[in-house]
PDB file of C-alpha atoms and ligand atoms in Angstrom:
ATOM      1  CA  UNK A   1      -4.965 -58.917  -0.952  1.00 97.00           C
ATOM      2  CA  UNK A   2      -3.421 -57.028   1.889  1.00 98.00           C
ATOM      3  CA  UNK A   3      -1.349 -53.870   1.198  1.00 98.00           C
ATOM      4  CA  UNK A   4       0.471 -51.784   4.000  1.00 98.00           C
ATOM      5  CA  UNK A   5       1.981 -48.430   2.779  1.00 98.00           C
ATOM      6  CA  UNK A   6       4.372 -46.277   4.875  1.00 98.00           C
ATOM      7  CA  UNK A   7       2.632 -47.239   7.908  1.00 98.00           C
ATOM      8  CA  UNK A   8       3.778 -45.576  11.285  1.00 97.00           C
ATOM      9  CA  UNK A   9       2.173 -46.355  14.301  1.00 97.00           C
ATOM     10  CA  UNK A  10       2.345 -44.431  17.734  1.00 97.00           C
ATOM     11  CA  UNK A  11       1.872 -45.184  21.399  1.00 96.00           C
ATOM     12  CA  UNK A  12       1.530 -41.460  22.567  1.00 94.00           C
ATOM     13  CA  UNK A  13       4.753 -39.813  21.165  1.00 94.00           C
ATOM     14  CA  UNK A  14       6.534 -43.090  20.731  1.00 95.00           C
ATOM     15  CA  UNK A  15       6.677 -44.127  17.101  1.00 96.00           C
ATOM     16  CA  UNK A  16       6.760 -48.013  17.356  1.00 97.00           C
ATOM     17  CA  UNK A  17       6.342 -48.583  13.517  1.00 97.00           C
ATOM     18  CA  UNK A  18       8.203 -46.626  11.151  1.00 97.00           C
ATOM     19  CA  UNK A  19       7.179 -46.287   7.474  1.00 97.00           C
ATOM     20  CA  UNK A  20       6.492 -50.072   7.092  1.00 98.00           C
ATOM     21  CA  UNK A  21       5.386 -51.340   3.740  1.00 98.00           C
ATOM     22  CA  UNK A  22       4.397 -54.757   2.828  1.00 98.00           C
ATOM     23  CA  UNK A  23       2.073 -56.833   0.847  1.00 98.00           C
ATOM     24  CA  UNK A  24       0.392 -60.241   0.614  1.00 98.00           C
ATOM     25  CA  UNK A  25      -0.958 -61.883  -2.393  1.00 98.00           C
ATOM     26  CA  UNK A  26      -3.805 -64.189  -2.541  1.00 97.00           C
ATOM     27  CA  UNK A  27      -2.802 -67.884  -1.320  1.00 97.00           C
ATOM     28  CA  UNK A  28       0.510 -66.642  -0.167  1.00 98.00           C
ATOM     29  CA  UNK A  29       1.993 -67.781   3.107  1.00 98.00           C
ATOM     30  CA  UNK A  30       4.040 -64.462   4.355  1.00 98.00           C
ATOM     31  CA  UNK A  31       6.037 -64.214   7.566  1.00 98.00           C
ATOM     32  CA  UNK A  32       7.289 -61.365   9.246  1.00 97.00           C
ATOM     33  CA  UNK A  33      10.154 -62.145  11.655  1.00 95.00           C
ATOM     34  CA  UNK A  34      11.662 -59.935  14.298  1.00 94.00           C
ATOM     35  CA  UNK A  35      12.956 -60.157  17.820  1.00 90.00           C
ATOM     36  CA  UNK A  36      11.532 -58.965  21.214  1.00 90.00           C
ATOM     37  CA  UNK A  37       9.888 -55.499  20.935  1.00 92.00           C
ATOM     38  CA  UNK A  38      10.468 -55.096  17.206  1.00 95.00           C
ATOM     39  CA  UNK A  39       6.978 -54.004  16.723  1.00 97.00           C
ATOM     40  CA  UNK A  40       5.227 -57.208  15.472  1.00 97.00           C
ATOM     41  CA  UNK A  41       2.297 -57.266  17.720  1.00 97.00           C
ATOM     42  CA  UNK A  42       1.843 -53.339  17.056  1.00 98.00           C
ATOM     43  CA  UNK A  43       1.679 -54.218  13.290  1.00 98.00           C
ATOM     44  CA  UNK A  44      -0.814 -56.793  13.544  1.00 98.00           C
ATOM     45  CA  UNK A  45      -2.859 -54.630  16.105  1.00 97.00           C
ATOM     46  CA  UNK A  46      -2.611 -51.700  13.579  1.00 98.00           C
ATOM     47  CA  UNK A  47      -3.934 -53.690  10.655  1.00 98.00           C
ATOM     48  CA  UNK A  48      -6.784 -55.064  12.819  1.00 97.00           C
ATOM     49  CA  UNK A  49      -7.831 -51.675  13.835  1.00 97.00           C
ATOM     50  CA  UNK A  50      -6.829 -51.914  17.518  1.00 96.00           C
ATOM     51  CA  UNK A  51      -4.472 -48.918  17.250  1.00 95.00           C
ATOM     52  CA  UNK A  52      -5.819 -45.633  16.215  1.00 93.00           C
ATOM     53  CA  UNK A  53      -2.765 -43.449  16.222  1.00 95.00           C
ATOM     54  CA  UNK A  54      -1.138 -44.103  12.838  1.00 95.00           C
ATOM     55  CA  UNK A  55       0.040 -42.601   9.596  1.00 96.00           C
ATOM     56  CA  UNK A  56      -0.041 -44.550   6.123  1.00 97.00           C
ATOM     57  CA  UNK A  57      -2.494 -46.718   4.573  1.00 97.00           C
ATOM     58  CA  UNK A  58      -3.847 -50.309   4.981  1.00 98.00           C
ATOM     59  CA  UNK A  59      -5.849 -51.574   2.041  1.00 98.00           C
ATOM     60  CA  UNK A  60      -7.598 -55.047   2.012  1.00 98.00           C
ATOM     61  CA  UNK A  61      -8.378 -55.788  -1.600  1.00 96.00           C
ATOM     62  CA  UNK A  62      -9.758 -52.549  -2.826  1.00 91.00           C
ATOM     63  CA  UNK A  63     -11.066 -51.157   0.527  1.00 97.00           C
ATOM     64  CA  UNK A  64      -9.270 -48.821   2.541  1.00 97.00           C
ATOM     65  CA  UNK A  65      -9.390 -50.276   6.178  1.00 97.00           C
ATOM     66  CA  UNK A  66      -6.789 -47.756   7.688  1.00 97.00           C
ATOM     67  CA  UNK A  67      -9.447 -46.373   9.976  1.00 96.00           C
ATOM     68  CA  UNK A  68     -12.142 -48.729  10.235  1.00 96.00           C
ATOM     69  CA  UNK A  69     -13.416 -50.470  13.351  1.00 95.00           C
ATOM     70  CA  UNK A  70     -11.985 -53.854  14.336  1.00 95.00           C
ATOM     71  CA  UNK A  71     -15.446 -55.535  13.850  1.00 93.00           C
ATOM     72  CA  UNK A  72     -15.690 -54.182  10.457  1.00 95.00           C
ATOM     73  CA  UNK A  73     -12.294 -55.401   9.503  1.00 96.00           C
ATOM     74  CA  UNK A  74     -13.221 -58.864  10.590  1.00 95.00           C
ATOM     75  CA  UNK A  75     -16.396 -58.589   8.685  1.00 94.00           C
ATOM     76  CA  UNK A  76     -14.589 -57.922   5.685  1.00 96.00           C
ATOM     77  CA  UNK A  77     -12.778 -61.247   5.816  1.00 96.00           C
ATOM     78  CA  UNK A  78      -9.500 -60.763   7.960  1.00 97.00           C
ATOM     79  CA  UNK A  79      -9.247 -63.467  10.726  1.00 96.00           C
ATOM     80  CA  UNK A  80      -6.932 -62.814  13.671  1.00 96.00           C
ATOM     81  CA  UNK A  81      -5.250 -64.969  16.071  1.00 97.00           C
ATOM     82  CA  UNK A  82      -3.863 -62.775  18.885  1.00 95.00           C
ATOM     83  CA  UNK A  83      -0.611 -63.344  20.807  1.00 93.00           C
ATOM     84  CA  UNK A  84      -1.139 -65.584  23.706  1.00 89.00           C
ATOM     85  CA  UNK A  85      -4.149 -67.281  21.992  1.00 81.00           C
ATOM     86  CA  UNK A  86      -7.042 -65.823  24.295  1.00 87.00           C
ATOM     87  CA  UNK A  87      -9.444 -68.689  24.089  1.00 93.00           C
ATOM     88  CA  UNK A  88     -12.445 -69.008  26.345  1.00 94.00           C
ATOM     89  CA  UNK A  89     -10.879 -71.416  28.911  1.00 94.00           C
ATOM     90  CA  UNK A  90     -14.093 -72.317  30.712  1.00 95.00           C
ATOM     91  CA  UNK A  91     -16.030 -72.872  27.599  1.00 97.00           C
ATOM     92  CA  UNK A  92     -15.935 -76.111  25.750  1.00 97.00           C
ATOM     93  CA  UNK A  93     -13.931 -76.655  22.507  1.00 97.00           C
ATOM     94  CA  UNK A  94     -17.147 -76.608  20.500  1.00 96.00           C
ATOM     95  CA  UNK A  95     -18.519 -73.458  22.315  1.00 96.00           C
ATOM     96  CA  UNK A  96     -15.240 -71.646  21.405  1.00 97.00           C
ATOM     97  CA  UNK A  97     -15.587 -72.700  17.772  1.00 96.00           C
ATOM     98  CA  UNK A  98     -19.476 -71.553  17.717  1.00 94.00           C
ATOM     99  CA  UNK A  99     -18.218 -67.994  19.073  1.00 93.00           C
ATOM    100  CA  UNK A 100     -15.803 -67.816  16.107  1.00 92.00           C
ATOM    101  CA  UNK A 101     -18.740 -68.257  13.723  1.00 92.00           C
ATOM    102  CA  UNK A 102     -20.862 -65.518  15.214  1.00 86.00           C
ATOM    103  CA  UNK A 103     -20.701 -63.280  11.841  1.00 88.00           C
ATOM    104  CA  UNK A 104     -21.934 -66.231   9.834  1.00 88.00           C
ATOM    105  CA  UNK A 105     -25.732 -66.348   9.633  1.00 88.00           C
ATOM    106  CA  UNK A 106     -26.012 -69.460   7.414  1.00 91.00           C
ATOM    107  CA  UNK A 107     -26.103 -72.582   9.678  1.00 92.00           C
ATOM    108  CA  UNK A 108     -25.000 -75.165   6.768  1.00 94.00           C
ATOM    109  CA  UNK A 109     -21.860 -72.912   6.306  1.00 93.00           C
ATOM    110  CA  UNK A 110     -21.156 -73.001   9.898  1.00 94.00           C
ATOM    111  CA  UNK A 111     -21.548 -76.629   9.887  1.00 95.00           C
ATOM    112  CA  UNK A 112     -19.393 -77.094   6.735  1.00 95.00           C
ATOM    113  CA  UNK A 113     -16.536 -75.019   8.395  1.00 96.00           C
ATOM    114  CA  UNK A 114     -16.671 -77.041  11.712  1.00 96.00           C
ATOM    115  CA  UNK A 115     -16.453 -80.212   9.621  1.00 96.00           C
ATOM    116  CA  UNK A 116     -13.495 -78.855   7.477  1.00 96.00           C
ATOM    117  CA  UNK A 117     -11.775 -77.822  10.794  1.00 97.00           C
ATOM    118  CA  UNK A 118     -12.089 -81.134  12.436  1.00 97.00           C
ATOM    119  CA  UNK A 119     -10.817 -82.811   9.384  1.00 96.00           C
ATOM    120  CA  UNK A 120      -7.614 -80.818   9.611  1.00 97.00           C
ATOM    121  CA  UNK A 121      -7.491 -80.813  13.432  1.00 97.00           C
ATOM    122  CA  UNK A 122      -8.974 -84.300  14.402  1.00 97.00           C
ATOM    123  CA  UNK A 123      -7.940 -83.700  18.215  1.00 96.00           C
ATOM    124  CA  UNK A 124     -10.378 -80.907  18.544  1.00 97.00           C
ATOM    125  CA  UNK A 125     -13.034 -83.122  17.252  1.00 97.00           C
ATOM    126  CA  UNK A 126     -12.146 -85.685  19.819  1.00 97.00           C
ATOM    127  CA  UNK A 127     -12.066 -83.103  22.612  1.00 97.00           C
ATOM    128  CA  UNK A 128     -15.006 -80.850  21.480  1.00 96.00           C
ATOM    129  CA  UNK A 129     -17.213 -81.618  24.582  1.00 97.00           C
ATOM    130  CA  UNK A 130     -14.085 -80.712  27.018  1.00 97.00           C
ATOM    131  CA  UNK A 131     -13.261 -77.427  28.596  1.00 97.00           C
ATOM    132  CA  UNK A 132     -10.767 -75.590  26.494  1.00 97.00           C
ATOM    133  CA  UNK A 133      -8.570 -74.801  29.487  1.00 95.00           C
ATOM    134  CA  UNK A 134      -7.996 -78.728  29.727  1.00 95.00           C
ATOM    135  CA  UNK A 135      -6.235 -78.672  26.273  1.00 96.00           C
ATOM    136  CA  UNK A 136      -2.357 -78.669  26.029  1.00 95.00           C
ATOM    137  CA  UNK A 137      -0.659 -75.487  24.661  1.00 95.00           C
ATOM    138  CA  UNK A 138      -0.429 -76.895  21.171  1.00 95.00           C
ATOM    139  CA  UNK A 139      -4.137 -77.688  21.083  1.00 96.00           C
ATOM    140  CA  UNK A 140      -5.194 -74.422  22.492  1.00 97.00           C
ATOM    141  CA  UNK A 141      -3.309 -72.847  19.728  1.00 96.00           C
ATOM    142  CA  UNK A 142      -4.831 -75.232  17.185  1.00 97.00           C
ATOM    143  CA  UNK A 143      -8.305 -74.187  18.663  1.00 97.00           C
ATOM    144  CA  UNK A 144      -7.523 -70.464  18.669  1.00 97.00           C
ATOM    145  CA  UNK A 145      -6.553 -70.797  14.700  1.00 97.00           C
ATOM    146  CA  UNK A 146      -9.801 -72.837  14.264  1.00 97.00           C
ATOM    147  CA  UNK A 147     -11.981 -70.127  16.206  1.00 97.00           C
ATOM    148  CA  UNK A 148     -10.652 -67.492  13.605  1.00 96.00           C
ATOM    149  CA  UNK A 149     -11.358 -69.733  10.662  1.00 97.00           C
ATOM    150  CA  UNK A 150     -14.932 -70.464  11.819  1.00 96.00           C
ATOM    151  CA  UNK A 151     -15.859 -67.052  10.163  1.00 94.00           C
ATOM    152  CA  UNK A 152     -14.610 -67.934   6.849  1.00 94.00           C
ATOM    153  CA  UNK A 153     -11.823 -65.432   6.537  1.00 96.00           C
ATOM    154  CA  UNK A 154      -9.985 -64.843   3.272  1.00 96.00           C
ATOM    155  CA  UNK A 155      -6.674 -64.161   5.162  1.00 98.00           C
ATOM    156  CA  UNK A 156      -5.479 -65.302   8.639  1.00 98.00           C
ATOM    157  CA  UNK A 157      -3.241 -63.070  10.579  1.00 98.00           C
ATOM    158  CA  UNK A 158      -1.490 -64.772  13.486  1.00 98.00           C
ATOM    159  CA  UNK A 159       0.658 -63.375  16.402  1.00 97.00           C
ATOM    160  CA  UNK A 160       3.489 -65.639  17.468  1.00 96.00           C
ATOM    161  CA  UNK A 161       1.672 -69.169  16.952  1.00 96.00           C
ATOM    162  CA  UNK A 162       4.792 -70.849  18.158  1.00 95.00           C
ATOM    163  CA  UNK A 163       5.044 -68.897  21.461  1.00 93.00           C
ATOM    164  CA  UNK A 164       5.493 -71.444  24.471  1.00 91.00           C
ATOM    165  CA  UNK A 165       5.340 -74.589  22.709  1.00 93.00           C
ATOM    166  CA  UNK A 166       7.762 -77.479  22.628  1.00 93.00           C
ATOM    167  CA  UNK A 167       9.797 -77.947  19.056  1.00 93.00           C
ATOM    168  CA  UNK A 168       7.935 -81.168  18.223  1.00 94.00           C
ATOM    169  CA  UNK A 169       4.705 -79.302  18.721  1.00 95.00           C
ATOM    170  CA  UNK A 170       5.639 -76.381  16.771  1.00 96.00           C
ATOM    171  CA  UNK A 171       6.506 -78.505  13.637  1.00 96.00           C
ATOM    172  CA  UNK A 172       3.099 -80.228  14.212  1.00 96.00           C
ATOM    173  CA  UNK A 173       1.340 -76.854  14.021  1.00 96.00           C
ATOM    174  CA  UNK A 174       3.175 -75.572  11.015  1.00 97.00           C
ATOM    175  CA  UNK A 175       2.312 -78.669   9.257  1.00 97.00           C
ATOM    176  CA  UNK A 176      -1.280 -77.766   9.900  1.00 96.00           C
ATOM    177  CA  UNK A 177      -0.852 -74.336   8.530  1.00 97.00           C
ATOM    178  CA  UNK A 178       0.607 -75.884   5.409  1.00 97.00           C
ATOM    179  CA  UNK A 179      -2.480 -77.916   5.106  1.00 96.00           C
ATOM    180  CA  UNK A 180      -4.547 -74.788   5.343  1.00 97.00           C
ATOM    181  CA  UNK A 181      -2.573 -73.067   2.874  1.00 97.00           C
ATOM    182  CA  UNK A 182      -2.950 -75.880   0.448  1.00 96.00           C
ATOM    183  CA  UNK A 183      -6.646 -75.675   0.920  1.00 95.00           C
ATOM    184  CA  UNK A 184      -6.483 -72.117  -0.388  1.00 95.00           C
ATOM    185  CA  UNK A 185      -6.097 -70.000   2.687  1.00 97.00           C
ATOM    186  CA  UNK A 186      -3.756 -66.756   2.774  1.00 98.00           C
ATOM    187  CA  UNK A 187      -1.507 -66.617   5.575  1.00 98.00           C
ATOM    188  CA  UNK A 188       0.509 -63.824   7.313  1.00 98.00           C
ATOM    189  CA  UNK A 189       2.205 -64.345  10.603  1.00 98.00           C
ATOM    190  CA  UNK A 190       4.599 -62.688  12.857  1.00 97.00           C
ATOM    191  CA  UNK A 191       7.172 -64.833  14.622  1.00 96.00           C
ATOM    192  CA  UNK A 192      10.430 -64.547  16.955  1.00 93.00           C
ATOM    193  CA  UNK A 193      11.137 -68.200  15.884  1.00 92.00           C
ATOM    194  CA  UNK A 194      12.858 -67.258  12.563  1.00 91.00           C
ATOM    195  CA  UNK A 195      13.754 -70.548  11.792  1.00 90.00           C
ATOM    196  CA  UNK A 196      10.306 -72.123  11.582  1.00 93.00           C
ATOM    197  CA  UNK A 197       8.679 -69.243   9.960  1.00 95.00           C
ATOM    198  CA  UNK A 198      11.314 -69.019   7.298  1.00 95.00           C
ATOM    199  CA  UNK A 199      11.137 -72.892   6.649  1.00 95.00           C
ATOM    200  CA  UNK A 200       7.372 -73.003   6.121  1.00 97.00           C
ATOM    201  CA  UNK A 201       6.630 -69.548   4.476  1.00 98.00           C
ATOM    202  CA  UNK A 202       6.804 -68.555   0.764  1.00 98.00           C
ATOM    203  CA  UNK A 203       8.249 -64.944   1.571  1.00 98.00           C
ATOM    204  CA  UNK A 204       9.308 -63.022   4.739  1.00 97.00           C
ATOM    205  CA  UNK A 205       9.901 -59.519   5.914  1.00 97.00           C
ATOM    206  CA  UNK A 206      12.335 -58.862   8.672  1.00 95.00           C
ATOM    207  CA  UNK A 207      11.283 -56.190  11.230  1.00 95.00           C
ATOM    208  CA  UNK A 208      13.884 -54.367  13.473  1.00 94.00           C
ATOM    209  CA  UNK A 209      13.006 -51.430  15.731  1.00 94.00           C
ATOM    210  CA  UNK A 210       9.844 -50.734  13.927  1.00 96.00           C
ATOM    211  CA  UNK A 211      11.569 -50.937  10.428  1.00 96.00           C
ATOM    212  CA  UNK A 212      11.597 -53.504   7.567  1.00 96.00           C
ATOM    213  CA  UNK A 213      15.379 -53.970   7.077  1.00 93.00           C
ATOM    214  CA  UNK A 214      15.096 -56.974   4.713  1.00 93.00           C
ATOM    215  CA  UNK A 215      12.708 -58.958   2.531  1.00 95.00           C
ATOM    216  CA  UNK A 216      12.588 -61.783   0.268  1.00 96.00           C
ATOM    217  CA  UNK A 217      11.805 -65.355  -0.613  1.00 97.00           C
ATOM    218  CA  UNK A 218      12.220 -67.409   2.518  1.00 96.00           C
ATOM    219  CA  UNK A 219      14.114 -70.057   1.109  1.00 94.00           C
ATOM    220  CA  UNK A 220      16.874 -67.487   0.071  1.00 93.00           C
ATOM    221  CA  UNK A 221      16.630 -65.583   3.435  1.00 92.00           C
ATOM    222  CA  UNK A 222      17.301 -69.059   5.117  1.00 89.00           C
ATOM    223  CA  UNK A 223      20.679 -69.088   3.314  1.00 87.00           C
ATOM    224  CA  UNK A 224      21.633 -65.981   4.922  1.00 83.00           C
ATOM    225  CA  UNK A 225      24.167 -66.593   7.544  1.00 78.00           C
ATOM    226  CA  UNK A 226      24.210 -63.192   9.017  1.00 77.00           C
ATOM    227  CA  UNK A 227      20.513 -62.950   9.322  1.00 78.00           C
ATOM    228  CA  UNK A 228      20.414 -66.460  10.879  1.00 76.00           C
ATOM    229  CA  UNK A 229      23.213 -65.696  13.443  1.00 74.00           C
ATOM    230  CA  UNK A 230      21.222 -62.459  14.378  1.00 75.00           C
ATOM    231  CA  UNK A 231      17.807 -64.146  14.736  1.00 71.00           C
ATOM    232  CA  UNK A 232      18.594 -67.761  15.768  1.00 65.00           C
ATOM    233  CA  UNK A 233      21.394 -66.663  18.305  1.00 57.00           C
ATOM    234  CA  UNK A 234      22.698 -69.626  20.423  1.00 53.00           C
ATOM    235  CA  UNK A 235      20.849 -72.328  18.711  1.00 57.00           C
ATOM    236  CA  UNK A 236      22.580 -71.075  15.424  1.00 53.00           C
ATOM    237  CA  UNK A 237      25.997 -71.027  17.237  1.00 54.00           C
ATOM    238  CA  UNK A 238      25.737 -74.495  18.631  1.00 56.00           C
ATOM    239  CA  UNK A 239      24.758 -75.921  15.145  1.00 54.00           C
ATOM    240  CA  UNK A 240      27.229 -74.244  12.886  1.00 52.00           C
ATOM    241  CA  UNK A 241      29.914 -72.508  14.874  1.00 52.00           C
ATOM    242  CA  UNK A 242      30.992 -75.500  17.297  1.00 48.00           C
TER     243      UNK A 242
HETATM  244  N1  ATP R   1       0.884 -50.261  25.111  1.00 68.92           N
HETATM  245  C1  ATP R   1       2.094 -49.670  24.910  1.00 68.92           C
HETATM  246  N2  ATP R   1       2.176 -48.235  25.166  1.00 68.92           N
HETATM  247  C2  ATP R   1       3.593 -47.987  24.856  1.00 68.92           C
HETATM  248  N3  ATP R   1       4.577 -48.655  24.229  1.00 68.92           N
HETATM  249  C3  ATP R   1       4.283 -49.853  23.865  1.00 68.92           C
HETATM  250  C4  ATP R   1       2.836 -50.534  23.978  1.00 68.92           C
HETATM  251  N4  ATP R   1       3.050 -51.883  23.453  1.00 68.92           N
HETATM  252  C5  ATP R   1       4.079 -52.031  23.030  1.00 68.92           C
HETATM  253  N5  ATP R   1       4.915 -50.780  23.083  1.00 68.92           N
HETATM  254  C6  ATP R   1       6.343 -50.706  22.554  1.00 68.92           C
HETATM  255  O1  ATP R   1       6.207 -50.692  21.201  1.00 68.92           O
HETATM  256  C7  ATP R   1       7.456 -51.385  20.621  1.00 68.92           C
HETATM  257  C8  ATP R   1       7.087 -52.541  20.014  1.00 68.92           C
HETATM  258  O2  ATP R   1       6.235 -53.687  20.851  1.00 68.92           O
HETATM  259  P1  ATP R   1       5.553 -54.776  20.224  1.00 68.92           P
HETATM  260  O3  ATP R   1       4.735 -55.329  21.362  1.00 68.92           O
HETATM  261  O4  ATP R   1       4.818 -54.355  18.956  1.00 68.92           O
HETATM  262  O5  ATP R   1       6.776 -55.693  19.773  1.00 68.92           O
HETATM  263  P2  ATP R   1       6.711 -57.285  19.432  1.00 68.92           P
HETATM  264  O6  ATP R   1       7.525 -57.415  18.219  1.00 68.92           O
HETATM  265  O7  ATP R   1       5.319 -57.662  19.399  1.00 68.92           O
HETATM  266  O8  ATP R   1       7.528 -58.166  20.765  1.00 68.92           O
HETATM  267  P3  ATP R   1       7.615 -59.441  21.427  1.00 68.92           P
HETATM  268  O9  ATP R   1       8.125 -60.295  20.456  1.00 68.92           O
HETATM  269  O10 ATP R   1       7.837 -59.345  22.606  1.00 68.92           O
HETATM  270  O11 ATP R   1       5.781 -59.906  21.248  1.00 68.92           O
HETATM  271  C9  ATP R   1       8.261 -51.898  21.841  1.00 68.92           C
HETATM  272  O12 ATP R   1       9.300 -50.992  22.122  1.00 68.92           O
HETATM  273  C10 ATP R   1       7.219 -51.809  23.110  1.00 68.92           C
HETATM  274  O13 ATP R   1       7.924 -51.337  24.281  1.00 68.92           O
HETATM  275 MG1   MG R   2       4.489 -59.366  20.211  1.00 68.92          MG
END
């Protein structure tokens, strides 16, 4: 569904991504894990058309999207939840969701999407008249995800959905992502939180210094002690090396 081939992305002369190749099949839940500064955000911004200076190819189904504008990419069916959520805090929950549906012309479809999302995220239904800025961090992330899904994307890209959330809230959020996957959504997310991403995704890639250094089934990568030691740091040591 999405295929990135030998992608290198640049900030001026700095090559932030180096020959990155990856793919995501329909209905797969794929994660890419990497520490601070590995290039995770750069990768998603490159796919979404926010970074122009790049080499390589990005295909969405049979369309070459490498050099398309961001609006065009969204219109083709790629939903995006950026780092830090970026919802409209002084608008209501419902208004945020309506904004997400701006490319959908069919009113019935908008209503159908809204009902589906309120089913998955009942808290958003409860709070639909409230200002989005009043929501908790976890609820704001659920709103950001729902807003992206209002445009009926075929694949959802997410930048560190767990960022800044408490462990219990992170688990709750990933349970919702599982529900969305079971409903047929294709998911690609990037995370520093390797443990949660590996636990919930089907396959994973590991990015280090702009390069993919490892890939495989998430359940198998979860058995990789070296990897866990490198990416789970202190938490891993406390649990396994006491
Ligand atoms: N606008 C920019 N101009 C120059 N260099 C940048 C810019 N944005 C990111 N970089 C550099 O590119 C590299 C990758 O950054 P990126 O933000 O993609 O990492 P990340 O994996 O998303 O990190 P984090 O986990 O902190 O979000 C880093 O070395 C960073 O300093
Ligand atoms: Mg980032």
